[in-house]
Amino acid sequence: MMLQQHLLFVLYSFCGIVIKEAATKNKVKGSQAQFPITQNVTVVEGSTANMTCRVDYNDNTSLQWSNPAQQTLFFGDKKALRDNRIELVRASWKELTISISDVALSDEGQYTCSLFTMPVKTSKAFLTVLGVPAKPEITGLSRPAQEGEDVTLTCTTSGSKPAADIRWFRNDKEVQGQKEVNATGRSFTVRSSVHLKVDRKDDGAAYTCVVEHVTLGSLPHQVTEVLEVHYPPQVKIVHSVIVPQEGQYFKLECMSKGNPLPEPVMWTKDGGELPDIERMIVEGRDLIITTLNKTDNGTYRCEASNHLGTNRDEFVLYVYAKDFPGTTTDPNALTQHGPDHALIGGVVAVVVFITLCFIIVLGRYLARHKGTYLTNEAKGAEDAPDADTAIINAEGNHAHAEEKKEYYQGAARNVVHLKSENLGFANNYALRQEYVRCIM
């Protein structure tokens, strides 16, 4: 019996030692696993940020959140800082989650989660707050611009973090702007400008400033300014009938553009007032002649004015007889009061040029042949006793002179001794020519 009790005591002692060592090992292992875990958080200004701290094992040790200024926000489930925006979401031995509503840029910074073991263990989490850019504003157009004026449009947005991006569009086409970024506290003010020298084509053009930012997603801020450009009028007269004839209805339309729009326009004829107000009616910008006649021939002028200037256009009216041939096929007849002097002048110039060329060519031809004749005559007269010999010598050299002379003398004798039955040959042109040359 004593032996059995002794064995049981030894067994119990051994089991207790084993259990105690196991407990000690588990405690050491758990102590090594007690380390807080946090994550960085990014939120948009004005929204709510949730800060979470977790541990895998906790032996009833408290967790605590502190702000960037090292002020305690929550110790376990106990609130330590009086800030109505900060609330407890979840508190346990393994997790402490708090929320910060209506987050401001000033809330940005490094937050600390602490686990009060021996020693205290901590984990850091950085809260990033994105600043939303304010709606943009375009400045630089306090009054209507005048044609030729230099204008600078500036688009400004503030409060963005990081700095926003600005793009410009003229109607639907993107134009380049000059960007400027300035830091304002924790946020940025961004400006972009476009410079232009306005003309009448810019009147009514829409310039749009588009602000893009990560906080805006696919819905960027934008604002549009429509340019108003003042410019002097432009005037053009359009007629209703191609070939005006007597008895027709005729209308001249004065098409005028300008800003401000010129109202009204002024119609005159040949520099004076309209002569027949009963047939010549002005309706708005139109001049209407109810029934054309020859007395309506003349120059009609439309004049338009605004505070920037005056412009005018003229139309020369020529009224044809009702049955005048060719009036229906002659579109140029509107401006013809008589012969085309330019065409006549051109024809005269061509005729004079051709005549001068002919005279020059003829003169050169006569001078050349006269020089040849005199030269040949001079050559033949060098050794000739008389004019006949000079001519003969001019036609050939001296070696053949005697042969030519005998030939002509023989021909002359033949002609003189022609019989009556051979007289018919005298009619031969060549024979008569030789006869004449022989007797010369």
Coordinates of C-alpha atoms in Angstrom, one line a residue:
M1 CA 0.0 0.0 0.0
M2 CA 2.7 2.4 0.9
L3 CA 4.4 1.6 -2.4
Q4 CA 1.3 2.4 -4.4
Q5 CA 0.8 5.8 -2.7
H6 CA 4.4 6.6 -3.4
L7 CA 4.0 5.8 -7.1
L8 CA 0.8 7.9 -7.4
F9 CA 2.6 10.9 -5.8
V10 CA 5.4 10.6 -8.3
L11 CA 3.0 10.4 -11.2
Y12 CA 1.0 13.4 -10.1
S13 CA 4.2 15.4 -9.6
F14 CA 5.4 14.6 -13.1
C15 CA 2.1 15.5 -14.7
G16 CA 2.0 18.8 -12.9
I17 CA 5.5 19.7 -14.1
V18 CA 4.5 18.8 -17.7
I19 CA 1.3 20.8 -17.6
K20 CA 3.1 23.8 -16.1
E21 CA 5.9 23.7 -18.7
A22 CA 3.2 23.5 -21.5
A23 CA 1.4 26.5 -20.0
T24 CA 4.5 28.5 -19.8
K25 CA 5.4 27.7 -23.5
N26 CA 1.9 28.7 -24.6
K27 CA 2.1 31.9 -22.7
V28 CA 5.5 32.8 -24.3
K29 CA 4.1 31.9 -27.7
G30 CA 1.0 34.0 -27.2
S31 CA 3.1 36.9 -26.0
Q32 CA 5.1 36.8 -29.2
A33 CA 1.8 36.8 -31.3
Q34 CA 0.5 40.0 -29.5
F35 CA 1.4 42.6 -32.1
P36 CA -1.2 45.2 -33.5
I37 CA -1.9 45.3 -37.2
T38 CA -3.1 48.4 -39.1
Q39 CA -3.6 49.7 -42.7
N40 CA -3.2 53.1 -44.3
V41 CA -6.4 54.8 -45.3
T42 CA -7.2 57.3 -48.1
V43 CA -10.5 59.2 -48.1
V44 CA -11.9 62.2 -49.9
E45 CA -12.4 65.4 -48.0
G46 CA -15.8 65.5 -46.3
S47 CA -16.3 61.8 -46.2
T48 CA -15.8 59.3 -43.3
A49 CA -12.6 57.4 -42.5
N50 CA -12.6 54.1 -40.6
M51 CA -9.4 53.3 -38.7
T52 CA -9.0 49.6 -37.6
C53 CA -6.5 47.9 -35.4
R54 CA -6.3 44.1 -34.9
V55 CA -4.3 41.5 -33.0
D56 CA -4.2 37.7 -33.5
Y57 CA -4.0 36.9 -29.8
N58 CA -4.7 39.0 -26.8
D59 CA -4.6 38.1 -23.1
N60 CA -7.1 40.8 -22.1
T61 CA -4.7 43.6 -22.9
S62 CA -6.3 46.9 -23.9
L63 CA -5.9 48.6 -27.4
Q64 CA -5.7 52.3 -27.9
W65 CA -5.9 54.8 -30.9
S66 CA -4.0 58.1 -30.9
N67 CA -4.1 61.0 -33.5
P68 CA -1.1 62.6 -35.2
A69 CA -0.8 65.0 -32.2
Q70 CA -0.5 61.9 -30.0
Q71 CA -3.8 62.7 -28.3
T72 CA -5.7 59.5 -27.2
L73 CA -8.9 59.1 -29.2
F74 CA -10.2 55.8 -27.7
F75 CA -8.7 53.5 -24.9
G76 CA -10.6 50.3 -25.4
D77 CA -14.2 51.2 -25.6
K78 CA -13.6 54.4 -23.6
K79 CA -13.7 57.8 -25.5
A80 CA -10.9 60.0 -24.5
L81 CA -11.1 63.1 -26.8
R82 CA -14.1 65.3 -27.1
D83 CA -14.7 65.4 -30.8
N84 CA -18.2 64.6 -32.0
R85 CA -16.9 63.5 -35.4
I86 CA -15.0 60.6 -33.8
E87 CA -17.1 57.5 -32.9
L88 CA -16.5 54.0 -31.8
V89 CA -17.4 51.3 -34.4
R90 CA -16.2 48.1 -32.7
A91 CA -14.2 47.3 -29.5
S92 CA -13.0 43.8 -28.4
W93 CA -9.8 42.1 -27.1
K94 CA -8.8 41.5 -30.7
E95 CA -10.1 44.7 -32.6
L96 CA -10.5 48.4 -32.1
T97 CA -12.2 50.3 -34.9
I98 CA -13.1 54.0 -34.8
S99 CA -14.6 56.3 -37.4
I100 CA -13.9 60.0 -38.2
S101 CA -16.7 61.7 -40.1
D102 CA -16.6 64.8 -42.2
V103 CA -12.9 64.4 -42.7
A104 CA -11.0 67.6 -43.2
L105 CA -7.5 68.2 -44.7
S106 CA -6.3 68.9 -41.2
D107 CA -7.1 65.3 -40.1
E108 CA -4.5 64.0 -42.4
G109 CA -1.4 62.4 -40.7
Q110 CA 0.0 59.4 -39.0
Y111 CA -2.3 57.6 -36.5
T112 CA -1.0 55.1 -33.8
C113 CA -2.5 51.9 -32.5
S114 CA -1.0 50.8 -29.1
L115 CA -1.2 47.4 -27.4
F116 CA -0.3 47.7 -23.7
T117 CA 1.8 44.7 -23.1
M118 CA 5.2 44.7 -21.4
P119 CA 6.7 46.4 -23.4
V120 CA 4.0 48.4 -25.2
K121 CA 3.7 47.5 -28.9
T122 CA 2.5 49.9 -31.5
S123 CA 1.6 50.1 -35.2
K124 CA 1.3 53.1 -37.5
A125 CA -1.5 54.0 -40.1
F126 CA -1.3 57.0 -42.3
L127 CA -4.6 58.8 -43.1
T128 CA -4.5 60.6 -46.5
V129 CA -7.2 63.1 -47.2
L130 CA -7.8 64.2 -50.9
G131 CA -8.9 67.8 -51.4
V132 CA -11.8 68.3 -53.8
P133 CA -11.2 71.2 -56.3
A134 CA -13.7 74.0 -56.2
K135 CA -15.8 74.8 -59.2
P136 CA -13.7 76.8 -61.7
E137 CA -14.2 80.4 -62.6
I138 CA -13.2 82.1 -65.9
T139 CA -12.1 85.7 -65.7
G140 CA -10.8 88.2 -68.4
L141 CA -14.1 89.1 -70.2
S142 CA -15.7 91.9 -68.3
R143 CA -17.0 93.5 -71.5
P144 CA -17.4 92.7 -75.2
A145 CA -14.1 92.6 -77.0
Q146 CA -13.4 94.5 -80.1
E147 CA -11.9 93.0 -83.3
G148 CA -8.1 93.0 -83.1
E149 CA -8.0 93.2 -79.3
D150 CA -5.7 91.0 -77.2
V151 CA -7.7 89.0 -74.7
T152 CA -6.5 86.6 -71.9
L153 CA -8.9 84.1 -70.4
T154 CA -7.9 82.7 -67.0
C155 CA -9.5 79.7 -65.4
T156 CA -9.0 79.3 -61.6
T157 CA -9.8 76.4 -59.2
S158 CA -8.7 76.1 -55.5
G159 CA -8.7 73.5 -52.8
S160 CA -7.4 70.6 -54.8
K161 CA -5.1 68.0 -53.3
P162 CA -3.1 66.9 -55.2
A163 CA -3.1 69.7 -57.7
A164 CA -5.9 69.5 -60.2
D165 CA -5.4 69.5 -64.0
I166 CA -7.0 72.1 -66.3
R167 CA -7.9 71.7 -70.0
W168 CA -9.2 74.3 -72.4
F169 CA -11.6 73.8 -75.3
R170 CA -12.7 76.2 -78.1
N171 CA -16.1 74.8 -79.0
D172 CA -15.2 71.1 -79.4
K173 CA -11.5 71.5 -80.2
E174 CA -8.9 71.5 -77.4
V175 CA -6.5 74.5 -77.2
Q176 CA -3.3 74.8 -75.2
G177 CA -3.2 76.8 -72.0
Q178 CA -0.5 78.0 -69.6
K179 CA -0.7 76.3 -66.2
E180 CA 0.3 77.8 -62.8
V181 CA 0.2 75.9 -59.5
N182 CA 0.4 77.5 -56.1
A183 CA 0.3 75.8 -52.6
T184 CA -2.3 77.2 -50.2
G185 CA -1.9 75.5 -46.9
R186 CA -2.5 71.8 -47.4
S187 CA -4.2 72.3 -50.8
F188 CA -3.3 73.9 -54.2
T189 CA -4.7 76.7 -56.3
V190 CA -4.4 76.0 -60.0
R191 CA -4.7 78.6 -62.8
S192 CA -4.6 78.1 -66.6
S193 CA -4.7 80.9 -69.2
V194 CA -5.2 81.2 -72.9
H195 CA -4.1 84.2 -74.9
L196 CA -5.8 85.2 -78.2
K197 CA -6.2 88.1 -80.6
V198 CA -9.8 88.1 -81.3
D199 CA -11.4 88.7 -84.7
R200 CA -15.0 88.4 -86.0
K201 CA -14.6 84.6 -86.2
D202 CA -14.4 84.5 -82.4
D203 CA -17.8 86.1 -82.0
G204 CA -20.0 83.5 -80.4
A205 CA -17.2 81.0 -79.8
A206 CA -17.5 79.0 -76.6
Y207 CA -14.4 78.6 -74.5
T208 CA -14.7 75.9 -71.9
C209 CA -12.5 75.3 -68.9
V210 CA -12.5 71.6 -67.7
V211 CA -11.1 70.7 -64.2
E212 CA -10.0 67.0 -63.8
H213 CA -9.1 65.4 -60.5
V214 CA -9.0 62.0 -58.9
T215 CA -11.8 63.0 -56.5
L216 CA -14.1 63.9 -59.4
G217 CA -13.9 60.6 -61.3
S218 CA -15.6 60.8 -64.6
L219 CA -17.6 63.9 -63.8
P220 CA -15.1 66.8 -64.0
H221 CA -16.0 70.4 -63.1
Q222 CA -16.4 72.7 -66.1
V223 CA -17.4 76.2 -66.9
T224 CA -18.0 77.9 -70.3
E225 CA -17.7 81.5 -71.4
V226 CA -19.1 82.6 -74.8
L227 CA -17.1 85.4 -76.5
E228 CA -18.8 88.5 -77.8
V229 CA -16.7 90.4 -80.3
H230 CA -17.7 93.7 -81.8
Y231 CA -16.6 94.4 -85.4
P232 CA -17.5 96.9 -88.2
P233 CA -20.1 95.8 -90.8
Q234 CA -19.6 93.9 -94.0
V235 CA -22.1 94.7 -96.9
K236 CA -22.9 92.8 -100.1
I237 CA -25.8 93.4 -102.5
V238 CA -27.6 90.4 -104.0
H239 CA -30.0 90.9 -107.0
S240 CA -33.1 88.8 -107.7
V241 CA -33.1 88.9 -111.6
I242 CA -30.1 88.0 -113.8
V243 CA -31.2 90.1 -116.8
P244 CA -33.6 92.9 -115.7
Q245 CA -36.1 93.9 -118.4
E246 CA -38.7 96.6 -118.6
G247 CA -41.9 95.8 -116.7
Q248 CA -40.3 93.3 -114.3
Y249 CA -40.4 93.1 -110.5
F250 CA -36.9 93.6 -109.2
K251 CA -35.4 93.3 -105.7
L252 CA -31.9 94.2 -104.3
E253 CA -31.1 92.6 -101.0
C254 CA -28.5 94.3 -98.8
M255 CA -26.8 91.5 -96.8
S256 CA -25.0 93.2 -93.9
K257 CA -23.1 91.6 -91.1
G258 CA -21.6 93.4 -88.0
N259 CA -21.7 93.4 -84.3
P260 CA -23.7 95.4 -83.2
L261 CA -25.9 94.6 -86.2
P262 CA -26.2 97.7 -88.3
E263 CA -29.8 98.9 -88.3
P264 CA -31.1 100.3 -90.5
V265 CA -29.3 100.3 -93.9
M266 CA -29.4 103.3 -96.3
W267 CA -30.2 103.0 -100.0
T268 CA -29.2 105.7 -102.5
K269 CA -29.1 106.0 -106.3
D270 CA -26.3 107.7 -108.2
G271 CA -25.2 109.4 -105.0
G272 CA -28.6 110.8 -104.1
E273 CA -31.9 109.9 -102.7
L274 CA -34.2 107.3 -104.5
P275 CA -36.0 109.3 -107.2
D276 CA -39.3 107.4 -107.3
I277 CA -40.5 106.4 -103.8
E278 CA -43.8 105.1 -105.2
R279 CA -42.1 102.4 -107.3
M280 CA -38.9 102.1 -105.2
I281 CA -39.8 100.6 -101.8
V282 CA -37.4 100.0 -99.0
E283 CA -38.4 97.1 -96.7
G284 CA -35.9 96.4 -94.0
R285 CA -32.7 95.7 -95.9
D286 CA -34.4 95.2 -99.3
L287 CA -34.9 97.7 -102.1
I288 CA -37.9 96.7 -104.3
I289 CA -38.6 98.2 -107.7
T290 CA -42.2 97.2 -108.5
T291 CA -42.0 97.8 -112.3
L292 CA -38.7 98.4 -114.1
N293 CA -38.2 101.0 -116.8
K294 CA -35.3 102.7 -118.5
T295 CA -35.2 105.5 -116.0
D296 CA -34.1 103.1 -113.3
N297 CA -30.7 102.7 -115.0
G298 CA -27.9 103.8 -112.6
T299 CA -25.7 102.9 -109.6
Y300 CA -27.5 101.8 -106.5
R301 CA -25.6 101.8 -103.2
C302 CA -26.3 100.2 -99.8
E303 CA -24.6 101.6 -96.8
A304 CA -24.5 100.1 -93.2
S305 CA -23.0 101.6 -90.1
N306 CA -22.4 100.8 -86.4
H307 CA -20.2 102.5 -83.8
L308 CA -17.1 100.8 -85.1
G309 CA -17.4 101.9 -88.8
T310 CA -19.2 102.1 -92.1
N311 CA -19.2 99.9 -95.1
R312 CA -21.0 99.9 -98.4
D313 CA -21.6 98.0 -101.7
E314 CA -22.8 99.1 -105.1
F315 CA -24.8 97.6 -107.9
V316 CA -25.0 98.9 -111.5
L317 CA -28.5 98.4 -113.0
Y318 CA -29.1 98.4 -116.7
V319 CA -32.7 97.7 -117.8
Y320 CA -33.1 96.1 -121.2
A321 CA -36.1 96.4 -123.5
K322 CA -38.6 93.7 -123.0
D323 CA -38.1 92.1 -126.4
F324 CA -34.4 92.8 -126.7
P325 CA -32.7 89.9 -128.4
G326 CA -30.3 87.9 -126.3
T327 CA -31.3 89.4 -122.9
T328 CA -32.3 86.0 -121.6
T329 CA -28.8 84.5 -122.3
D330 CA -26.5 87.3 -121.5
P331 CA -25.7 87.3 -117.8
N332 CA -23.1 89.9 -118.1
A333 CA -25.5 92.5 -119.4
L334 CA -26.2 93.8 -115.9
T335 CA -23.1 95.9 -115.8
Q336 CA -22.8 96.9 -119.5
H337 CA -23.8 100.5 -120.4
G338 CA -22.0 100.5 -123.8
P339 CA -19.1 98.9 -125.6
D340 CA -16.5 97.1 -123.6
H341 CA -13.6 99.5 -123.7
A342 CA -11.1 97.0 -122.3
L343 CA -11.9 94.6 -125.1
I344 CA -11.6 97.2 -127.8
G345 CA -8.3 98.4 -126.4
G346 CA -7.0 94.9 -126.4
V347 CA -7.9 94.3 -130.0
V348 CA -6.4 97.6 -131.1
A349 CA -3.2 96.7 -129.3
V350 CA -2.9 93.4 -131.0
V351 CA -3.5 95.0 -134.5
V352 CA -0.8 97.6 -133.9
F353 CA 1.6 95.0 -132.7
I354 CA 1.0 92.8 -135.8
T355 CA 1.4 95.9 -138.1
L356 CA 4.7 96.9 -136.5
C357 CA 6.0 93.3 -136.9
F358 CA 5.1 93.2 -140.6
I359 CA 6.8 96.6 -141.2
I360 CA 10.0 95.5 -139.5
V361 CA 10.1 92.2 -141.4
L362 CA 9.4 93.9 -144.7
G363 CA 12.1 96.5 -144.1
R364 CA 14.7 93.9 -143.3
Y365 CA 13.7 92.0 -146.5
L366 CA 14.0 95.0 -148.7
A367 CA 17.3 96.1 -147.1
R368 CA 18.8 92.6 -147.5
H369 CA 17.9 92.3 -151.3
K370 CA 19.0 95.9 -152.1
G371 CA 22.3 95.2 -150.4
T372 CA 22.7 92.0 -152.5
Y373 CA 21.9 93.8 -155.7
L374 CA 24.4 96.6 -155.0
T375 CA 27.1 94.2 -154.0
N376 CA 26.7 92.1 -157.1
E377 CA 26.7 95.2 -159.3
A378 CA 29.8 96.5 -157.6
K379 CA 31.5 93.1 -158.1
G380 CA 30.7 93.0 -161.9
A381 CA 31.7 96.6 -162.5
E382 CA 35.2 96.2 -161.3
D383 CA 36.7 95.1 -164.7
A384 CA 33.7 95.9 -167.0
P385 CA 34.0 98.5 -169.8
D386 CA 30.3 99.1 -169.9
A387 CA 27.1 98.4 -167.9
D388 CA 26.1 95.3 -169.9
T389 CA 29.4 93.7 -169.2
A390 CA 29.1 94.6 -165.5
I391 CA 25.8 92.8 -165.2
I392 CA 27.1 89.7 -167.0
N393 CA 30.2 89.7 -164.8
A394 CA 27.9 90.0 -161.6
E395 CA 26.1 86.9 -162.5
G396 CA 29.2 84.8 -162.9
N397 CA 33.0 84.9 -162.9
H398 CA 35.3 86.4 -165.5
A399 CA 36.1 82.9 -167.0
H400 CA 32.6 82.5 -168.3
A401 CA 32.0 86.1 -169.4
E402 CA 32.9 85.4 -173.0
E403 CA 30.8 82.3 -173.2
K404 CA 27.7 84.2 -171.9
K405 CA 28.3 87.0 -174.4
E406 CA 28.6 84.6 -177.4
Y407 CA 25.5 82.8 -176.2
Y408 CA 23.4 85.9 -176.1
Q409 CA 24.7 87.1 -179.5
G410 CA 23.9 83.8 -181.1
A411 CA 20.5 83.8 -179.7
A412 CA 20.0 87.3 -181.1
R413 CA 21.0 86.2 -184.6
N414 CA 18.7 83.3 -184.5
V415 CA 15.8 85.5 -183.6
V416 CA 16.7 88.0 -186.4
H417 CA 16.9 85.2 -189.1
L418 CA 13.7 83.4 -188.2
K419 CA 11.7 82.3 -191.2
S420 CA 8.1 83.0 -191.5
E421 CA 7.1 79.4 -190.9
N422 CA 9.0 79.5 -187.6
L423 CA 7.5 82.7 -186.5
G424 CA 5.1 80.8 -184.4
F425 CA 7.9 80.0 -182.1
A426 CA 8.3 83.7 -181.5
N427 CA 5.3 83.5 -179.4
N428 CA 7.2 81.3 -177.0
Y429 CA 7.6 83.2 -173.8
A430 CA 11.2 82.0 -173.2
L431 CA 12.3 82.8 -176.7
R432 CA 11.0 86.3 -176.5
Q433 CA 12.6 86.8 -173.2
E434 CA 16.0 85.7 -174.6
Y435 CA 15.5 88.1 -177.5
V436 CA 14.8 91.0 -175.3
R437 CA 17.8 90.2 -173.1
C438 CA 20.0 90.0 -176.2
I439 CA 19.1 93.3 -177.6
M440 CA 19.3 95.1 -174.3

